[in-house]
Structures are given as C-alpha cells and as structure tokens.
Short mmCIF file of C-alpha atoms in Angstrom, two decimals:
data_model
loop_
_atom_site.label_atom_id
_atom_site.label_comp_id
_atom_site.label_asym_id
_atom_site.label_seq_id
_atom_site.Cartn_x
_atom_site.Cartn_y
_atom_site.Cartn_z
CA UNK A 16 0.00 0.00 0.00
CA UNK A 17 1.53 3.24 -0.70
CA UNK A 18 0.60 6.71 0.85
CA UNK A 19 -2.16 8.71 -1.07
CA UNK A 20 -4.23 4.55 -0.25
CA UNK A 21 -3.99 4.57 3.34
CA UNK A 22 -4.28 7.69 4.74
CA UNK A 23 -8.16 6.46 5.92
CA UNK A 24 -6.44 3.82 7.60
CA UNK A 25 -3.88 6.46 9.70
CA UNK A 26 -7.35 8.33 10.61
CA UNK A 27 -9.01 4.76 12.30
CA UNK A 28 -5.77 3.67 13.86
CA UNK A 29 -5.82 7.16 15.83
CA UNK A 30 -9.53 6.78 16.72
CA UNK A 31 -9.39 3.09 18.30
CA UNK A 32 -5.29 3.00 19.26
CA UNK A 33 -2.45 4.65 18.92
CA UNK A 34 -0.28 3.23 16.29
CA UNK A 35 3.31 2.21 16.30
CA UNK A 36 4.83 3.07 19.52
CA UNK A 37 2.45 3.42 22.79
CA UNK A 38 2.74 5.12 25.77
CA UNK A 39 3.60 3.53 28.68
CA UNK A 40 1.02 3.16 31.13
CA UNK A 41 3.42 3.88 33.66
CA UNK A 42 5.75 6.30 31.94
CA UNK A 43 7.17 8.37 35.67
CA UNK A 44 10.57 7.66 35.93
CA UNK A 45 11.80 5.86 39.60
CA UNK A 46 11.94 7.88 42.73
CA UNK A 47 15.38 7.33 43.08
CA UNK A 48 15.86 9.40 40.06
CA UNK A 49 13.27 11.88 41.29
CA UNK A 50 14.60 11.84 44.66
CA UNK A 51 18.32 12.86 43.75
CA UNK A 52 19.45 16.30 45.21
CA UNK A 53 19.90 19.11 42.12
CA UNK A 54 20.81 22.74 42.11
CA UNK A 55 18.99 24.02 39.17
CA UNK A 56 19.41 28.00 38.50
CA UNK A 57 16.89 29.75 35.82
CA UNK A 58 17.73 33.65 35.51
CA UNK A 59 14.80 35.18 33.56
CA UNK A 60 17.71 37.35 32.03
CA UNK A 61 15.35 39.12 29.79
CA UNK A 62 13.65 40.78 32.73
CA UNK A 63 17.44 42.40 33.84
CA UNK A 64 18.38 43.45 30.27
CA UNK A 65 14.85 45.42 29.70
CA UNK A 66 14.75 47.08 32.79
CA UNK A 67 18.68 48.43 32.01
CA UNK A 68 19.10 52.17 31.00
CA UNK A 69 22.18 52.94 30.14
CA UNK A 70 25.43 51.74 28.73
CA UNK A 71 26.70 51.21 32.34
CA UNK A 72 23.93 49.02 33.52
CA UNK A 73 24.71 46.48 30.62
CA UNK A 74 28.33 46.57 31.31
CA UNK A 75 27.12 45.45 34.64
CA UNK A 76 25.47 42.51 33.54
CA UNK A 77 27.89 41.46 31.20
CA UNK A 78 30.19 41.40 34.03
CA UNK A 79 27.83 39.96 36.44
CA UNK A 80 26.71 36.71 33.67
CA UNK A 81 30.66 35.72 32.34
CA UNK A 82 29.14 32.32 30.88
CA UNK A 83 26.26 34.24 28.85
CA UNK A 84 28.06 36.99 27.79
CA UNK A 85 31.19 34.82 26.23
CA UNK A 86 28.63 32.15 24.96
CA UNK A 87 25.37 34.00 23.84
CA UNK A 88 27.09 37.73 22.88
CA UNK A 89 29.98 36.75 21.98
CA UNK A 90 32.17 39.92 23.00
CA UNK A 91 35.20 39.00 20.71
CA UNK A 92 33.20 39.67 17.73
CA UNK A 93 32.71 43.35 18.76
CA UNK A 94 35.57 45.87 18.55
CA UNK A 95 35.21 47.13 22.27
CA UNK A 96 32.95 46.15 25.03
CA UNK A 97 31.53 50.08 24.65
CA UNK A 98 30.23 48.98 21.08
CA UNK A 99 28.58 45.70 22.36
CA UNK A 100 26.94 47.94 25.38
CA UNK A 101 25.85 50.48 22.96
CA UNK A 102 24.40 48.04 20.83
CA UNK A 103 22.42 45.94 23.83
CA UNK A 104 20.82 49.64 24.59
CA UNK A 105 19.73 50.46 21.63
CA UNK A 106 18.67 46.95 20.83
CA UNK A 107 16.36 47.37 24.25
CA UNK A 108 15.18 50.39 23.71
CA UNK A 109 13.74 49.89 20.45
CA UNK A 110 10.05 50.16 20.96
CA UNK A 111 9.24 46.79 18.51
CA UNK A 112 11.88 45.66 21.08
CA UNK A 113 9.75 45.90 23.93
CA UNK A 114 6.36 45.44 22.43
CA UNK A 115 7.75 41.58 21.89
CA UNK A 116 8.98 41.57 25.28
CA UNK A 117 5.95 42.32 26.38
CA UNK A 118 4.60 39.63 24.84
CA UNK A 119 6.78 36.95 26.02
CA UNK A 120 6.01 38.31 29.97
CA UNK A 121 2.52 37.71 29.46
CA UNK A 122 2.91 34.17 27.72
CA UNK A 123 5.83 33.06 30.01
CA UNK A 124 4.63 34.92 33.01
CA UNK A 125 4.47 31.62 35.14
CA UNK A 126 7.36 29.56 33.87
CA UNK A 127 6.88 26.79 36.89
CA UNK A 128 6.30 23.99 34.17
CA UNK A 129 9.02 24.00 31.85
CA UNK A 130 11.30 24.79 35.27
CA UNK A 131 10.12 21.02 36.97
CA UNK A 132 10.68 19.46 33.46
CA UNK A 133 14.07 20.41 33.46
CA UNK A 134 14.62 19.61 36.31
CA UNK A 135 13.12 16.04 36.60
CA UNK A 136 14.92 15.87 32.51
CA UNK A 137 18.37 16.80 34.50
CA UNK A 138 17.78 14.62 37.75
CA UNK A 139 17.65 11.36 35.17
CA UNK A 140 20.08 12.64 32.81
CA UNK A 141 22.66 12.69 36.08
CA UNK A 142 21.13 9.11 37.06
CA UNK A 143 22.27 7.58 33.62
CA UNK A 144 25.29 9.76 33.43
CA UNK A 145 26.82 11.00 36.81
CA UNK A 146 29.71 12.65 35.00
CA UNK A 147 26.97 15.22 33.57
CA UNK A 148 26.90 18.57 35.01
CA UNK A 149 24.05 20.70 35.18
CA UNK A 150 24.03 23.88 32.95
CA UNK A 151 23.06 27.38 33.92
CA UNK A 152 19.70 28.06 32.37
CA UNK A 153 18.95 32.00 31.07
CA UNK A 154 16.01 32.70 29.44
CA UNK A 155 16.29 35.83 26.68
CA UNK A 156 14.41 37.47 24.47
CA UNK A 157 16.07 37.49 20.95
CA UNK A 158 14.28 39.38 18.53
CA UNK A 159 13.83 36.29 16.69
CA UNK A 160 17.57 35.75 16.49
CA UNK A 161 18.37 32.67 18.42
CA UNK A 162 16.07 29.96 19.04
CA UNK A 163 17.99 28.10 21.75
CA UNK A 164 21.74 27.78 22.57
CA UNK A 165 22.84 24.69 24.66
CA UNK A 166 26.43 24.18 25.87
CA UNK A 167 28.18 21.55 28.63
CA UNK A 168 27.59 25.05 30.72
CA UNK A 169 24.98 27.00 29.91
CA UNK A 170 21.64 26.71 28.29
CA UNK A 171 20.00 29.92 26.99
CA UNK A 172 16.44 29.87 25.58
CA UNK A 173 15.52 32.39 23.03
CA UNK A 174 11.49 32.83 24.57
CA UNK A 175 10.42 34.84 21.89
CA UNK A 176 10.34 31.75 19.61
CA UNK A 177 8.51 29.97 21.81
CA UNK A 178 5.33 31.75 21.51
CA UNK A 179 2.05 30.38 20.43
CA UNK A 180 1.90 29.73 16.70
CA UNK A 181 -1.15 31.53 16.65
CA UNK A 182 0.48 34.70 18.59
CA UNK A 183 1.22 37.80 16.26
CA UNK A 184 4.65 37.36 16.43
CA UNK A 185 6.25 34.72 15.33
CA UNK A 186 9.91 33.66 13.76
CA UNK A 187 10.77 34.39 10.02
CA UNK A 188 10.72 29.72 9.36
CA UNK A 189 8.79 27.88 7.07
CA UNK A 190 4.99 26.80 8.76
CA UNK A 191 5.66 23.27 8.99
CA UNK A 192 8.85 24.35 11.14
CA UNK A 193 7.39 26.87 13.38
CA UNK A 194 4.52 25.29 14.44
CA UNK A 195 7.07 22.78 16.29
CA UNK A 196 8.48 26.38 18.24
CA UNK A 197 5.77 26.14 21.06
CA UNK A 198 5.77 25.53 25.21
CA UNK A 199 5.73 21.98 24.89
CA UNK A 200 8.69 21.65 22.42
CA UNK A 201 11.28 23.33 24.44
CA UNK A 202 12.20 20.85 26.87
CA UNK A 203 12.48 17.95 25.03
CA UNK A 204 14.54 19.98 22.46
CA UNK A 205 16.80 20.82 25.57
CA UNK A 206 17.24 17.02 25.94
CA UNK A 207 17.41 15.81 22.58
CA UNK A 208 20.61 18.68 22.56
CA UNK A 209 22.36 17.52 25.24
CA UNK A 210 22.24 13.95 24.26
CA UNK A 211 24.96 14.92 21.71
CA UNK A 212 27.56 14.91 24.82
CA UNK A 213 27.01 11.81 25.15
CA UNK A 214 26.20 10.34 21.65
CA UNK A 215 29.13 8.25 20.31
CA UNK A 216 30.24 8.15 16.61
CA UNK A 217 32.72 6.93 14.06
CA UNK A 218 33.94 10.27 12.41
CA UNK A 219 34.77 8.25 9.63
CA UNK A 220 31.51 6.81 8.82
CA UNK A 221 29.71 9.27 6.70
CA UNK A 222 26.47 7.12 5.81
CA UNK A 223 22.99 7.58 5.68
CA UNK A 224 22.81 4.56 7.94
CA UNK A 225 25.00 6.06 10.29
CA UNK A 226 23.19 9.60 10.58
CA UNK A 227 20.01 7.66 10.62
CA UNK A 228 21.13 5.79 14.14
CA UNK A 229 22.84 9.11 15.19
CA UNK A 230 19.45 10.57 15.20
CA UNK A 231 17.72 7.11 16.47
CA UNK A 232 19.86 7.30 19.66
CA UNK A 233 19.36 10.66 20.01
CA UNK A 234 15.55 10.53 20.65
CA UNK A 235 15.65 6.97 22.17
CA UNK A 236 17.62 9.15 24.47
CA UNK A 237 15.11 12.03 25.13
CA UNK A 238 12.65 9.55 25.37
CA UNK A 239 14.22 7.60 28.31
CA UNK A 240 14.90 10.58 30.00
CA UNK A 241 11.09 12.04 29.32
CA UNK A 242 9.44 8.62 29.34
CA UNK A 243 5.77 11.01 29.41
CA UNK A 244 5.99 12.83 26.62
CA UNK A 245 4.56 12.37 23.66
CA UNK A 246 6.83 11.37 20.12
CA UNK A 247 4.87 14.46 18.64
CA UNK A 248 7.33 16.53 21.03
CA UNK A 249 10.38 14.59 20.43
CA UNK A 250 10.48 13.95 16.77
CA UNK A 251 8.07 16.96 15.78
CA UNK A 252 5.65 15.25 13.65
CA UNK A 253 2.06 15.63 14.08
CA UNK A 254 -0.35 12.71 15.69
CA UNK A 255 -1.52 12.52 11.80
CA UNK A 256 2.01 12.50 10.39
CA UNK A 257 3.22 9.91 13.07
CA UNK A 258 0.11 7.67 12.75
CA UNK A 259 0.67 7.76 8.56
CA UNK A 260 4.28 6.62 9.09
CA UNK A 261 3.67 3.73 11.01
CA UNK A 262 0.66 2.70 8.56
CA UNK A 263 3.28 2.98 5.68
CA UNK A 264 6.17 1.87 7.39
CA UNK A 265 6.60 -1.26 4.74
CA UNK A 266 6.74 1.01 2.38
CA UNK A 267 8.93 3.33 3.60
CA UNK A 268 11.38 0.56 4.50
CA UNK A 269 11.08 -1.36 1.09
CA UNK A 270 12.04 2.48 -1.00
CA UNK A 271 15.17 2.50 1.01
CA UNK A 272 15.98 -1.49 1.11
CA UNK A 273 15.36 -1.06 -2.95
CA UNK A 274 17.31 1.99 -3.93
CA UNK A 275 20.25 0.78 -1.66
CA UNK A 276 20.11 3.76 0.42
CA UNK A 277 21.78 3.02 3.70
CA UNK A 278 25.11 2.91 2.36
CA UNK A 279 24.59 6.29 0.62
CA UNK A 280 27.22 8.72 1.16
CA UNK A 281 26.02 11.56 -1.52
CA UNK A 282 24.79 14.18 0.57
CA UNK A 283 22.60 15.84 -1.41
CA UNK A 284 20.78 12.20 -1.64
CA UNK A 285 21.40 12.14 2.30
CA UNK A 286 19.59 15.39 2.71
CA UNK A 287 16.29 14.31 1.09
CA UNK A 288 16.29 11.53 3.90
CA UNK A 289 17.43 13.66 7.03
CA UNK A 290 16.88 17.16 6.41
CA UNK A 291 14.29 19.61 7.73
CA UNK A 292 11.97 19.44 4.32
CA UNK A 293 7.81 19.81 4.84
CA UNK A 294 7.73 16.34 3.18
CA UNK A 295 10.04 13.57 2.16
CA UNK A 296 9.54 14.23 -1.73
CA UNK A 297 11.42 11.43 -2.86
CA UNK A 298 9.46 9.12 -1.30
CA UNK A 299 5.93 10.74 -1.60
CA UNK A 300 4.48 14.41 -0.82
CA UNK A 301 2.26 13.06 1.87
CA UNK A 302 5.37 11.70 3.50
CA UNK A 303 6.37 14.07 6.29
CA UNK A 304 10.04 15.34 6.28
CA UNK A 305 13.10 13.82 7.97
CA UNK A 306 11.73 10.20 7.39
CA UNK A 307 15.76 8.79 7.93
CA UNK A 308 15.51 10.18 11.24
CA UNK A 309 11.99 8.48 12.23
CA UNK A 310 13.45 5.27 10.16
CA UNK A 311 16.65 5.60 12.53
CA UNK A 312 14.63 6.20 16.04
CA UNK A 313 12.44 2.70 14.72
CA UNK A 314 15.78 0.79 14.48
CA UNK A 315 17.27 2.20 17.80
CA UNK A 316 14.27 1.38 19.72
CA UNK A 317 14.50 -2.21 18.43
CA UNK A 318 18.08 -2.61 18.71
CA UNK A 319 17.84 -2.10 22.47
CA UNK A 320 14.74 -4.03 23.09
CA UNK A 321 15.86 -6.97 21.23
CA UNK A 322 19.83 -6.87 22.27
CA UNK A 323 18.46 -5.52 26.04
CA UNK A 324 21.46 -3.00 26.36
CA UNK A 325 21.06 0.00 28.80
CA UNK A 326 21.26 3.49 27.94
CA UNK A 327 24.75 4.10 28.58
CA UNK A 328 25.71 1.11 26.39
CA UNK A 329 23.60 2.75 23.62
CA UNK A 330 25.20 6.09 23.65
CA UNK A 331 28.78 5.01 24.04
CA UNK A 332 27.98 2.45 21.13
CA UNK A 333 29.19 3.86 17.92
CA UNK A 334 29.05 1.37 15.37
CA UNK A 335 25.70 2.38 13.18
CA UNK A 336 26.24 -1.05 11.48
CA UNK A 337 26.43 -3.13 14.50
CA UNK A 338 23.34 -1.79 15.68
CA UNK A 339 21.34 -1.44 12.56
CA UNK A 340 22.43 -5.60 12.22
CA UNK A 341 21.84 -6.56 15.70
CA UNK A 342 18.34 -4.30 15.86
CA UNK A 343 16.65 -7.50 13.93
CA UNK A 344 14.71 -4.27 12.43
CA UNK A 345 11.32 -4.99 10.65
CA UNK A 346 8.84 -2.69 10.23
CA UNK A 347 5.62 -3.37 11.77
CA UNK A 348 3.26 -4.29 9.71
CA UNK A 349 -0.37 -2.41 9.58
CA UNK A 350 -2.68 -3.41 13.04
#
C-alpha cells in the first residue's frame, strides 16, 4: 500500500489505538531518580536586560553573567565592550523591542512547568550519566535571532520563539517548522541537545545509515529521559504524520531497502532523507520530512529491546552497522 491509499487507515488507527509506539502506562521515571538532590538556577535574564538604562547598567550585567556573555554575545566579535553595550541599549530600547517583550512576559509569566521538566529531565540525565553537570539556564528574548543555545555550561532559551503559533509574532521559518516552536517543544529539544555529549560516533563513517542511528539514539535518548511525553514533542511530527508513518512503514522501509540507500554517502541524496523538508519528496508528498531520522529512532528502539542493552551502552555504542544488524529491524506491519 503506498501513501495517497492509506491515509483512511492512519485516521481509524488514531480513533481506536495509537499506532506504532504506545505510551507507557506507567511512563514516571523511579523515585530514586526523582529523589536525587539538584541545584537548578533559571535567571529570567530578559527581565534584567529590559529594565537596564544605560550603557553602564549592561556593562554590569555582562560582568555579572561571564558564561552568557562569552557564549550568547559573543564579545570577541565586537571591537570594544563600549560597542557591544551600545548596541544591547539600543537593541532594548527599540520600541518593537519591547512590544515583543511584552509579549513573552505575558505568555511566560508563570514559567513553573518548563522549570520542573528540566529539572526532573536533569535529575535522570545525572542518574544515567553521573559525569553530567548541570548547565546554567537564562532565558532571553532574541528578537527572533536565536532559538535556543545549549552548551556543557549554559543553556539559553531564546522565549520569543517559543510563543504560540497563533500569537502575532512569530519567527521568520517555514509553517511546517514553526509550528514545532511552542511551550511543549522546548524541553524535550533541551534534551534531545544535550544527548549529543554523550552520543558516540565513528567520524569516519559518513552514511545515511549512520546519521540515521545518530538521530535514532538521540531521541531513544530524550525519550528515556522524558518517558511522558509524547513522540509528537520529540520527533516533531504531528499525531496525523506519526500515525501515517507507522501505517506505511513497509513502504517506507522497502524504498530504502530497494534503492540501496543506507550505504549512501552523496549528501545531497542524504539530505532528502534527514533534512528539515515539509515532506520527504522522494518518497511521496504526503510523506512528512526527515523520514531517515523516524526510520533511525524505529531501528534504535528495536536494537535495544531486542539486544536488552542499557542506555549508557547505547550512547557510548558507535558502530551504526552493528546496531542497525543486531536491531533485527522490521517494520511493523499495519494493526
């Protein structure tokens, strides 16, 4: 069955059961994750910069947040710290400025939510990796500039693209991308990030195979450490777009067994498989985009079901042709 035949099918499977992967029905994670000690610090840094009135209060807080300052505004690109001041006044004083600031007090007034996700995301992260350290989280308003920033240090998240889709503003992306900038995305983006410090790789394997598992691990990995939320928020397809893949997942899998894709290492081929795209043309335009990375997350999964490794094995594991062999992948065929 190919796409434009079984998009009725997709529509039942969401109405009776939730296709391809399930919830758990007991997704919390153990209390002696949640019970672990951990000194999380969230500076609403937005607040500090738009109350600041002159050149002398920013030179303040550039001075007072080192880690920001030499990650997020990058001093050394500026001739003298009295240009970099000027420019964060002006910048803050600019009435458009402040209207969107306004916006993003009023939308992330009460920021209690995202603040116990990270922290419950961090308390596991620490629990399958003790050598982890927890970042310093700021919270900025960029002028639609920088969506997030996340470092071994310091985590700063750019608010302003985290408004509703429907809110006035919004960032200059493509629909299909911006729709995924909202409240409940920003978390598990923060996780799915920080998996990279711990995601293993052969430099010298430049595959689609292995980019596919790269990405596989990666949200097996945000999914273990946010066992509640939903794939929508991990992967950033739709319920639709998720339910259609699994109903078409044979025929996904037989377009890339068939064209002898895995081994691919054009990257202009690789790119119609990973990259952010509204749809996966070269398979069909009902396909959603990024279809290696969904393919990749499918193989993961069943790599450490069937081979019953832990998390840390995963992520320090990285052969993508070991795992792809040992996953005993098959796509599940239509309920």
């Amino acid at each position: 069955m190919k796409y434009s035949n079984l998009f009725w099918f997709a529509g039942i499977c969401l109405l009776i059961f939730s296709c391809g992967k399930k919830e758990e029905e007991n997704c919390e994670l153990d209390s002696e994750i949640l019970n672990q000690e951990l000194d999380l610090e969230i500076v609403r840094l937005e607040r500090e910069f738009f109350d600041a009135n002159s050149q002398e209060d920013y030179l303040f807080l550039i001075e007072k947040y080192p880690e920001f300052t030499e990650t997020y505004l990058r001093p050394d690109l500026y001739p003298s710290l009295d240009t970099l001041t000027a420019e964060l006044l002006m910048i803050h004083q600019d009435s458009s400025m402040r209207t969107l600031n306004d916006s993003v007090q009023l939308v992330f007034n009460d920021f209690s939510d995202i603040e116990n996700e990270l922290e419950t995301a961090f308390k596991a992260i620490k629990y399958y990796f003790p050598e982890f350290q927890v970042p310093k989280v700021y919270t900025f308003v960029s002028g639609f500039n920088s969506d997030l920033v996340v470092t071994e240090e310091v985590i700063v998240i750019g608010l302003d693209y985290f408004l509703p889709p429907t809110h006035e503003f919004q960032p200059e992306l493509a629909r299909y991308m911006a729709e995924r900038y909202d409240r409940p995305y920003i978390v598990p983006m923060i996780v799915t990030a920080i998996s990279s410090q711990f995601n293993n790789t052969n430099p010298q394997d430049n595959t689609l195979l292995a980019e596919m598992i790269y990405y596989g691990k990666a949200y097996h990995f945000t999914k273990a450490i946010l066992p509640c939320t939903s794939d929508q928020f991990i992967i950033g397809y739709t319920p639709e777009e998720i339910a259609d893949s699994y109903a078409n997942e044979e025929y996904i899998w037989s377009h890339f067994v068939q064209n002898e894709l895995l081994y691919e290492t054009n990257p202009f081929e690789i790119r119609k498989y990973m990259g952010e795209a509204p749809f996966t043309d070269a398979i069909s335009t009902k396909a959603p985009g990024r279809l290696g990375r969904w393919l990749g997350w499918n193989i993961v999964d069943d790599y450490v079901m069937n081979q019953d490794v832990t998390l840390q094995m995963l992520m320090m594991n990285p052969d993508a042709e070991m795992i792809f062999r040992q996953s005993g992948y098959r796509p599940r065929p239509p309920a």
